[in-house]
Structure formats: structure tokens, C-alpha cells
PDB file of C-alpha atoms and ligand atoms in Angstrom:
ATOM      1  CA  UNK S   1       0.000   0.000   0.000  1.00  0.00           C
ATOM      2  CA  UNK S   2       1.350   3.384  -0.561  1.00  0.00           C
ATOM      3  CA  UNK S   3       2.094   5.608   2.199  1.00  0.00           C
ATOM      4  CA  UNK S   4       1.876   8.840   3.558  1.00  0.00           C
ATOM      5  CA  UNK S   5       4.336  10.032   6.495  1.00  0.00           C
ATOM      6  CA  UNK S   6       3.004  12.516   8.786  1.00  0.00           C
ATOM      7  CA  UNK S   7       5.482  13.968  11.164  1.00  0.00           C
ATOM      8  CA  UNK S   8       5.399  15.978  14.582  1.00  0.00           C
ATOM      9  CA  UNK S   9       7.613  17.537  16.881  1.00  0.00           C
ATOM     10  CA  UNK S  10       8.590  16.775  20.705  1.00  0.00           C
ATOM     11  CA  UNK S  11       7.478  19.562  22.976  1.00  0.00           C
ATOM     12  CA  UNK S  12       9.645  22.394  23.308  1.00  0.00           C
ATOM     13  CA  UNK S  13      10.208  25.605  25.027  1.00  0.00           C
ATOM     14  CA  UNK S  14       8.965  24.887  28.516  1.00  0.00           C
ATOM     15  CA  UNK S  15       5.525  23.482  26.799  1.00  0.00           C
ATOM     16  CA  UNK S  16       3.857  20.426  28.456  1.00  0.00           C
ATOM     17  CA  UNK S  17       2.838  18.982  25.121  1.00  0.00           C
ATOM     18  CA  UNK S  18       2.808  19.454  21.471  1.00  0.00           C
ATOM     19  CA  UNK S  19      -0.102  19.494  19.728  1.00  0.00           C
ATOM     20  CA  UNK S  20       1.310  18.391  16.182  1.00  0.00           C
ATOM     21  CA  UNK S  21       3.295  15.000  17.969  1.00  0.00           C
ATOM     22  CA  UNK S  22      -0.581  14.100  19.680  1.00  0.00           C
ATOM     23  CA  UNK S  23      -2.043  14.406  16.275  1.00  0.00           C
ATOM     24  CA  UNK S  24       0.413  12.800  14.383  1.00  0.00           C
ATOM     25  CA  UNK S  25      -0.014   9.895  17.289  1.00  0.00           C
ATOM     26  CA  UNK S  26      -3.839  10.517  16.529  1.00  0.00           C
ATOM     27  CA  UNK S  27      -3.476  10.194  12.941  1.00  0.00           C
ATOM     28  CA  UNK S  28      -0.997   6.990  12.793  1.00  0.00           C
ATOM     29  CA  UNK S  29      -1.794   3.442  11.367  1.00  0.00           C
ATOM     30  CA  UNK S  30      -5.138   5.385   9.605  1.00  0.00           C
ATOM     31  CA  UNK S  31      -5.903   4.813   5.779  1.00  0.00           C
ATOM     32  CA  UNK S  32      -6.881   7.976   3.824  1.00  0.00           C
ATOM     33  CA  UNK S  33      -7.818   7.109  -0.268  1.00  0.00           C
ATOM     34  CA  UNK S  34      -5.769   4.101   0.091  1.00  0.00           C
ATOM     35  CA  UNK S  35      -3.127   5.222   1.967  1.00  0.00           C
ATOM     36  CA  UNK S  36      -1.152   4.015   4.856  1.00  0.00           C
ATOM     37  CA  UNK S  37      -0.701   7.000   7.064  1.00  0.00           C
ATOM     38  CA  UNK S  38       2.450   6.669   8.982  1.00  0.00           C
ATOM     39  CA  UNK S  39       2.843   9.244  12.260  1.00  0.00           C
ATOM     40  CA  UNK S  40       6.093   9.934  13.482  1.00  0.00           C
ATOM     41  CA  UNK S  41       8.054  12.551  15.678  1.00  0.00           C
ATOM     42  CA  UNK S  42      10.872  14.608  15.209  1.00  0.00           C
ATOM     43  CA  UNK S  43      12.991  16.129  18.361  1.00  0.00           C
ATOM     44  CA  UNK S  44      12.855  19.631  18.372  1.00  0.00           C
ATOM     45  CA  UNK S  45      16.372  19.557  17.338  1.00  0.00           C
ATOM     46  CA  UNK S  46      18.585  21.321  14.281  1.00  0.00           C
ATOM     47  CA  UNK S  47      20.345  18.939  12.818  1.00  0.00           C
ATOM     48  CA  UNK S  48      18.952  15.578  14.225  1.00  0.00           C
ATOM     49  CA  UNK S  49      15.422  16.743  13.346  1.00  0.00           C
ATOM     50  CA  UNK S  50      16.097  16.186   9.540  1.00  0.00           C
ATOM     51  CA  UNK S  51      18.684  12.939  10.150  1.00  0.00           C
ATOM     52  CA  UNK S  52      15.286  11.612  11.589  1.00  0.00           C
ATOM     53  CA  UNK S  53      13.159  12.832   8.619  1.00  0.00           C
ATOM     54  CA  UNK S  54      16.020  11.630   5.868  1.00  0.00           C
ATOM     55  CA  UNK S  55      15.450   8.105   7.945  1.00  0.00           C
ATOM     56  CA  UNK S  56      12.236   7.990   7.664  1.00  0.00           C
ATOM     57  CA  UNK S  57      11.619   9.043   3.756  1.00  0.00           C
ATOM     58  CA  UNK S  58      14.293   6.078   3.136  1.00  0.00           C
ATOM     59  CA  UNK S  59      12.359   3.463   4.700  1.00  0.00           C
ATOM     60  CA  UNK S  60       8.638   4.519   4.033  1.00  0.00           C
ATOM     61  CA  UNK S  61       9.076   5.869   0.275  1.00  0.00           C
ATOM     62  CA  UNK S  62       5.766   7.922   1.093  1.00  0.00           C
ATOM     63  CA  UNK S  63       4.005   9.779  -1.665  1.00  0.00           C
ATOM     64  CA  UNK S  64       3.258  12.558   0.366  1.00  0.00           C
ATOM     65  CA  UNK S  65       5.213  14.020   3.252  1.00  0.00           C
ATOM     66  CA  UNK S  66       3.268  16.586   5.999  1.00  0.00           C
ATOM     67  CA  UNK S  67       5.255  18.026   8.042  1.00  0.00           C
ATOM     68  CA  UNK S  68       3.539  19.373  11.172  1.00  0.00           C
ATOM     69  CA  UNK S  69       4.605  21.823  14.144  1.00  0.00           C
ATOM     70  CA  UNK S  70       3.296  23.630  16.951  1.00  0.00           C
ATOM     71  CA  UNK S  71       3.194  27.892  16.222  1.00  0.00           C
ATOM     72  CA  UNK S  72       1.879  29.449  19.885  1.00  0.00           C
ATOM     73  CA  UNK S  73       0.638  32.469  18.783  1.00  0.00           C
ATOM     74  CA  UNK S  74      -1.698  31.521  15.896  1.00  0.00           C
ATOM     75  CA  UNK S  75      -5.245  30.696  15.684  1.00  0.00           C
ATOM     76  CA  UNK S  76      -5.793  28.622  12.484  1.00  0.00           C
ATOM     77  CA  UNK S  77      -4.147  25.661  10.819  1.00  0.00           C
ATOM     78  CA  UNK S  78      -1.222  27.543   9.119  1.00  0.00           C
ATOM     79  CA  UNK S  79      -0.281  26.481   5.553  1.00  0.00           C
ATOM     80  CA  UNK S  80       3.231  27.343   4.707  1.00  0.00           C
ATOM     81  CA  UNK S  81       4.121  29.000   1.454  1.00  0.00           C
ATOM     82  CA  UNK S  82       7.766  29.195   2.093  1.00  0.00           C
ATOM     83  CA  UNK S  83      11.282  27.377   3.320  1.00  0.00           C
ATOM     84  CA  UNK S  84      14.128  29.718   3.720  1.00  0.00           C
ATOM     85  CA  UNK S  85      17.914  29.041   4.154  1.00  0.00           C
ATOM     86  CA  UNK S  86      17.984  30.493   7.439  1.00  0.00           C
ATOM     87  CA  UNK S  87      18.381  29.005  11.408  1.00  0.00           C
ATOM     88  CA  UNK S  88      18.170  31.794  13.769  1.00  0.00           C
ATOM     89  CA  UNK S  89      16.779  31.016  16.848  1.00  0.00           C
ATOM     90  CA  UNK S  90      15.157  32.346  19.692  1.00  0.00           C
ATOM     91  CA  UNK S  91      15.355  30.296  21.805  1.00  0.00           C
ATOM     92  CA  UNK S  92      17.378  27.065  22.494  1.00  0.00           C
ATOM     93  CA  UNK S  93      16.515  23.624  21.315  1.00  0.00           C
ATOM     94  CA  UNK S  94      15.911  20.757  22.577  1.00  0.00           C
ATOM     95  CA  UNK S  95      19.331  19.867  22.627  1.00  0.00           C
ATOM     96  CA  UNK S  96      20.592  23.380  23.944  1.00  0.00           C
ATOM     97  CA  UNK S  97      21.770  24.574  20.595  1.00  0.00           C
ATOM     98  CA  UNK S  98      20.876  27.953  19.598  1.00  0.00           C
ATOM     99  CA  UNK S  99      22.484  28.832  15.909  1.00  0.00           C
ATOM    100  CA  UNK S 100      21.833  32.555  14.856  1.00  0.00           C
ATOM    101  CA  UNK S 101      22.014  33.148  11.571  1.00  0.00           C
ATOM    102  CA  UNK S 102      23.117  30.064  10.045  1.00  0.00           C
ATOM    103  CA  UNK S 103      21.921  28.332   6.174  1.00  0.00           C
ATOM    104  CA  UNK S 104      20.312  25.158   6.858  1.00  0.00           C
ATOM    105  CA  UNK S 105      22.053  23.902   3.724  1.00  0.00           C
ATOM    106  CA  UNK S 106      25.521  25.245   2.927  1.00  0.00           C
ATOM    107  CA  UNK S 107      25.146  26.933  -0.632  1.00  0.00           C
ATOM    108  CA  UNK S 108      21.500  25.827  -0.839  1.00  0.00           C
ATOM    109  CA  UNK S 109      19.088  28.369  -2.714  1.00  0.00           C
ATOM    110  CA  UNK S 110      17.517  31.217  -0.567  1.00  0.00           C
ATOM    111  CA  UNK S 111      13.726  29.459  -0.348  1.00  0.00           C
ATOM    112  CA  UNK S 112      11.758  26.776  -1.956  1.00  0.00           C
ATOM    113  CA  UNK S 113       8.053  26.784  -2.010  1.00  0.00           C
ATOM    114  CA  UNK S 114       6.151  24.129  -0.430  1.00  0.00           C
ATOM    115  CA  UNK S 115       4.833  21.235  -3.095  1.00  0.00           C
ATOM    116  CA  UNK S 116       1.461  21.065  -1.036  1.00  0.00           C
ATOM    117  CA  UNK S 117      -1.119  22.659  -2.964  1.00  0.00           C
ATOM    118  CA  UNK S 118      -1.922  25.402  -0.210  1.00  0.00           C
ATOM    119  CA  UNK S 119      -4.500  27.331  -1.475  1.00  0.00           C
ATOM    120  CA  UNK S 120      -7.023  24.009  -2.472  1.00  0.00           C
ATOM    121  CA  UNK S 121      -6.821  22.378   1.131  1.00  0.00           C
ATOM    122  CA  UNK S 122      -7.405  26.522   2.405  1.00  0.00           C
ATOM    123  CA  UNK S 123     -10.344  25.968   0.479  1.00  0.00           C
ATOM    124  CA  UNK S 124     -10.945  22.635   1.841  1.00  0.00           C
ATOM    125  CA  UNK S 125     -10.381  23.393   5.122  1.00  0.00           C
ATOM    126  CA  UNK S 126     -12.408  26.642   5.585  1.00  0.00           C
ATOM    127  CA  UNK S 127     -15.560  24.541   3.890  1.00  0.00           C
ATOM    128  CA  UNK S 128     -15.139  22.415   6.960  1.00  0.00           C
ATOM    129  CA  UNK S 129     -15.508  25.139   8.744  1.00  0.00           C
ATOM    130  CA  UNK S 130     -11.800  24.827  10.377  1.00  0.00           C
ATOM    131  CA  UNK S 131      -9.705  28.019  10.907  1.00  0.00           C
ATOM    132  CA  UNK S 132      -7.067  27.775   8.553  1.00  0.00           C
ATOM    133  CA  UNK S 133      -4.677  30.444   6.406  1.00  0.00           C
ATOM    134  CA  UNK S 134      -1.682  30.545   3.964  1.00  0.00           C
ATOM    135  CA  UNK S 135       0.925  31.600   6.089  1.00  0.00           C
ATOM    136  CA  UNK S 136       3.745  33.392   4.291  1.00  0.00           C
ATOM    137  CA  UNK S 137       6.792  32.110   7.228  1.00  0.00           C
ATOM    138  CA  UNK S 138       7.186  29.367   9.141  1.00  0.00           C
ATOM    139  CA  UNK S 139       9.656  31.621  11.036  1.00  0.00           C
ATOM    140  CA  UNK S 140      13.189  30.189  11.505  1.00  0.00           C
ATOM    141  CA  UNK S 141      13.180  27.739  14.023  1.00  0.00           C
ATOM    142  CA  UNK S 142      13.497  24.078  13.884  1.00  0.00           C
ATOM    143  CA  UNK S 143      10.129  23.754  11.819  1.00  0.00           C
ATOM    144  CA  UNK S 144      11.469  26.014   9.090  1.00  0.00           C
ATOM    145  CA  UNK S 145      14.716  23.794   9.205  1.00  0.00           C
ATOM    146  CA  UNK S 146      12.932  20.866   8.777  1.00  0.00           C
ATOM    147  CA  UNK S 147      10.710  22.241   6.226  1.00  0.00           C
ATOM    148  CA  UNK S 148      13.835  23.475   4.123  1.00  0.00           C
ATOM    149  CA  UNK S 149      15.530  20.551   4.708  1.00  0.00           C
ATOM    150  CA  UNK S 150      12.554  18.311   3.697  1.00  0.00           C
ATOM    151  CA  UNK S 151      11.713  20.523   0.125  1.00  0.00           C
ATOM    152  CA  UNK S 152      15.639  20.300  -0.365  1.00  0.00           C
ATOM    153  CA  UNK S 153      15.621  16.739   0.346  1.00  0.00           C
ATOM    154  CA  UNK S 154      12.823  16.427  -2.467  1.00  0.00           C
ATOM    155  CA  UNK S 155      14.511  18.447  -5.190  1.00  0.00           C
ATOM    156  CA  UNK S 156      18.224  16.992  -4.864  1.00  0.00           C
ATOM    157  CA  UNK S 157      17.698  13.740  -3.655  1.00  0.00           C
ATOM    158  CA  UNK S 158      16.995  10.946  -6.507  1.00  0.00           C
ATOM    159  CA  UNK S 159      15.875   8.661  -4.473  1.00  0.00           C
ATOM    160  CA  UNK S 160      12.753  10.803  -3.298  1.00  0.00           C
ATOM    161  CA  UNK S 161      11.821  11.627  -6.912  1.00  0.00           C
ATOM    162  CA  UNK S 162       8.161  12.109  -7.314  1.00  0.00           C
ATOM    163  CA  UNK S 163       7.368  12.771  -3.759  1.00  0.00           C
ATOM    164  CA  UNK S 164       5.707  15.718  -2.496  1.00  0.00           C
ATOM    165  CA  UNK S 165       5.443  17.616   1.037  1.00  0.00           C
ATOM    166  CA  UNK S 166       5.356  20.689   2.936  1.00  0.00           C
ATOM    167  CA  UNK S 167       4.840  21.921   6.405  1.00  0.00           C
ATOM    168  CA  UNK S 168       1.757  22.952   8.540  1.00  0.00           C
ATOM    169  CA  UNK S 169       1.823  25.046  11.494  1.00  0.00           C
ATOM    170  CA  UNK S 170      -1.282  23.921  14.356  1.00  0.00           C
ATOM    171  CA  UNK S 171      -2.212  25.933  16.770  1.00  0.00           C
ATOM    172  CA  UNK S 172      -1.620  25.675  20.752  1.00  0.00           C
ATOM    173  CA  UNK S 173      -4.566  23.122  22.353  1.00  0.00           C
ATOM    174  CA  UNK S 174      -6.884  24.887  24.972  1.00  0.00           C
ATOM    175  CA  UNK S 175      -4.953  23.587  27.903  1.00  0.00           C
ATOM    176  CA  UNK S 176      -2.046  25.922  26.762  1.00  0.00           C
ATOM    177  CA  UNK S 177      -3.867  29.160  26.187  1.00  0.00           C
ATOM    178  CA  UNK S 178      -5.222  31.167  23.693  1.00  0.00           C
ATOM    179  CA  UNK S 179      -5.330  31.087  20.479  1.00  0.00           C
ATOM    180  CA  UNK S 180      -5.886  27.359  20.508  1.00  0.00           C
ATOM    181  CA  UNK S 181      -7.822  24.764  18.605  1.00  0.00           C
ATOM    182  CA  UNK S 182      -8.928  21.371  20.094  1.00  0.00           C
ATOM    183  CA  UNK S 183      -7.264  18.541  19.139  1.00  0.00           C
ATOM    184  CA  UNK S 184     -10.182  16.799  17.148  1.00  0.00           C
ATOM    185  CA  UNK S 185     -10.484  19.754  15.044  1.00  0.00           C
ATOM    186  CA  UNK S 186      -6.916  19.891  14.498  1.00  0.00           C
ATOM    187  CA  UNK S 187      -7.183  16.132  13.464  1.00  0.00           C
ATOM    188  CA  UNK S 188      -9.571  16.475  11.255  1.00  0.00           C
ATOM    189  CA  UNK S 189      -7.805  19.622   9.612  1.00  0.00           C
ATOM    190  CA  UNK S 190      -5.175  17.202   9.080  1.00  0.00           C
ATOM    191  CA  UNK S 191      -6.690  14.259   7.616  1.00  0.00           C
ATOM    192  CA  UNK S 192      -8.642  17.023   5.197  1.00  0.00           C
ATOM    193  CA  UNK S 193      -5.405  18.506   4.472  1.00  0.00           C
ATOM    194  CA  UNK S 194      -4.065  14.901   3.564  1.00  0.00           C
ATOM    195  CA  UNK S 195      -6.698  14.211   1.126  1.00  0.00           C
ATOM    196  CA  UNK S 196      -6.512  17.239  -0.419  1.00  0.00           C
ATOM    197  CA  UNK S 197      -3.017  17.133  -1.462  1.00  0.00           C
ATOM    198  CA  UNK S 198      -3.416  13.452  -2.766  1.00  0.00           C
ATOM    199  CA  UNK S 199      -5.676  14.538  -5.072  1.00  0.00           C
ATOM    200  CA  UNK S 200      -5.123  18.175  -5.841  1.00  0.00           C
ATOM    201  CA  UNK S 201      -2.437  18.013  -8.931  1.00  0.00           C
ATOM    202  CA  UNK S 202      -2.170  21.893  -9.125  1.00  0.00           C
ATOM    203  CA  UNK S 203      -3.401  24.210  -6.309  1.00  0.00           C
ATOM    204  CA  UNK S 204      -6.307  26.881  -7.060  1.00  0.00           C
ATOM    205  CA  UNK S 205      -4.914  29.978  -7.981  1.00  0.00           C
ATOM    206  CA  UNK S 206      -7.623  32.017  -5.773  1.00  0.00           C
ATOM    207  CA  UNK S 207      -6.798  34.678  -3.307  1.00  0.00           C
ATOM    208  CA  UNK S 208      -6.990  33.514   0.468  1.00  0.00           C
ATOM    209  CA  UNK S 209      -9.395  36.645   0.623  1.00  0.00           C
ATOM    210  CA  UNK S 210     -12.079  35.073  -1.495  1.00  0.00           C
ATOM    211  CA  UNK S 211     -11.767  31.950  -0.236  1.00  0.00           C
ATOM    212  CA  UNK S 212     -13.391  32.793   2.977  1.00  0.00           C
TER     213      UNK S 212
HETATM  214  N1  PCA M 301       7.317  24.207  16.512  1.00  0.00           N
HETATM  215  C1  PCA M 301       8.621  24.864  16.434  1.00  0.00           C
HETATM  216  C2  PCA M 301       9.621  23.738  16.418  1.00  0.00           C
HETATM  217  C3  PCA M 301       8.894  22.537  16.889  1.00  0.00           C
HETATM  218  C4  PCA M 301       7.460  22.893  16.825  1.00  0.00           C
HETATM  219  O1  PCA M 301       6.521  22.137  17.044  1.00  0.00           O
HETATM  220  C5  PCA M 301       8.727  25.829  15.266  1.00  0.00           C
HETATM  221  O2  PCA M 301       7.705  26.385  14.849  1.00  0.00           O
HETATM  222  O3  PCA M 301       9.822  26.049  14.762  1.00  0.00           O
END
């Protein structure tokens, strides 16, 4: 059966939890149109974040690769436009490593664009009636490393030919304040968002604006 790998991060920064690793553990050993959907985590980590993630795309193959994190701050399931070349962090990792200003890969481009078709599953998602934008950064932490490394993975790596991914952003739960989303609506965000890209070839060219 083909796959898909879903990934989510350890918690970080003092949190209890992290929403993306519960729905990743939500969403694992699930079938969506015919595919296995695989859940793993990632430690919050640069560097050993994407030697987990280069692991995993060996031994699954998947078709499709969602990569999910945890943005405090924000209200809706974020879609990610963008990857930059950039670590600079606020705050340490979970392995006490703080890198400022740092590529993620030496001589890599400046950006790639994310191969998920953002602007259908917006549409999908908000005709759920789940809070969900494009967001334009996914900020320069570990889940814009991972997101570069993963889109630079897919474009230089011939082994991964013909897979596709990109990185979502979820929202804090309500036990961690506000904004937040509960968990089942993130889930279901998710496995909408899944679906979506499996069968969305090229995104909608629609502005978020009108999609709402
Ligand atoms: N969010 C962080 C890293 C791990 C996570 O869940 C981020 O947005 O970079």
C-alpha cells in the first residue's frame, strides 16, 4: 500500500505537550484514499530533526510528506508557502543549541516553495468550517529547518523523486492558552489537508481573501 508520512515535533520551550506529535499519534496506522498513514516525531532539534526525517523518507518511500509543528501564537491551521535558508533562533533547542544566523544547507538556494497545494486544502479546510490560512513564514526555528531541509531533500535527492510535502503550522490546544484549537479539530484539519493534497495536482490559484 502506498504511504503517507506525517510527522510531529517533541514539545519544546517549557511546553507540556505538542499538539502536532498528539495528532500525528492521533493520525498513525489510519488509511486515507488508500493510503497508509504513517505518524512519526521529530525532536525539536537542528540537525537531528532532519537525520530523523532523511530516515524515515528512506524506509517509508511515502508519496506525500506533511510536516507538522506547533506555532503558539496563531489561531488557524497555518499552511506554509515558504522554506528559507535560514536558522536563527530564539530560543534554544531541545538539545541546547541555539544557531543565529546560520543556512540550513551550505550553498543551498535562498527558499523553496512548499509542493502542497496550499490554497485548495485553504479551500478545503475553511468549507469544513476549520480556521485555517496561507501563512507566508514558518519563522526560523526548527520547523522552518525541517521544512527546508525536507523541500531540499525532495529536489536533490533521486531517491525521493516524485514525492511531495510541505509543512503545517497547528495551533496551541486549549490547555495551553489562547489562540488554541482542540485537538479533534486539528485532526480532522489534518486528515482534510491529507486528502486534499493526494488529489489536488495543481493548487487553485484564488486569493486567500475570497476563499473565505
Ligand atoms: N514548533 C517549532 C519547532 C517545533 C514545533 O513544534 C517551530 O515552529 O519552529
Amino acid at each position: 500500500m502506498p504511504c503517507v508520512l506525517v510527522t510531529g515535533f517533541d514539545p519544546f520551550g517549557g511546553q507540556p505537550v505538542n499538539p502536532s506529535l498528539q495528532a500525528v499519534r492521533s493520525l498513525h496506522g489510519s488509511t486515507v484514499l488508500g493510503h497508509q498513514v504513517i505518524g512519526a516525531e521529530l525532536p525539536t532539534v537542528f540537525g537531528q530533526s532532519m537525520q530523523v526525517l532523511r530516515a524515515l523518507l528512506r524506509q517509508h518511500r511515502p508519496t506525500l510528506v506533511l510536516c507538522t509543528g506547533q506555532a503558539g501564537g496563531r489561531a488557524a491551521i497555518s499552511l506554509e508557502r515558504v522554506a528559507i535558508n535560514v536558522n536563527d533562533a530564539r530560543i534554544p533547542d531541545n538539545a541546547g543549541a541555539q544557531p543565529v544566523d546560520t543556512p540550513v544547507v551550505e550553498h543551498g538556494p535562498a527558499a523553496y516553495f512548499t509542493g502542497l497545494p496550499v490554497k485548495a486544502i485553504l479551500q478545503a479546510l475553511l468549507d469544513a468550517g476549520i480556521n485555517a490560512e496561507v501563512s507566508q513564514t514558518a519563522g526560523t526555528f526548527v520547523c522552518n529547518h525541517v521544512f527546508y531541509g525536507l523541500m531540499h531533500e525532495l529536489a536533490s535527492n533521486p531517491e525521493c523523486g516524485g514525492m511531495r510535502g510541505g509543512l503545517v503550522h497547528v495551533p496551541w490546544l486549549p490547555e495551553q492558552g489562547q489562540p488554541s484549537m482542540r485537538m479533534a479539530e486539528v485532526v480532522a484539519g489534518l486528515r482534510i489537508a491529507i486528502e486534499c493534497a493526494l488529489t489536488t495536482r495543481h493548487d487553485i490559484r484564488k486569493q486567500a481573501g475570497a476563499l473565505n
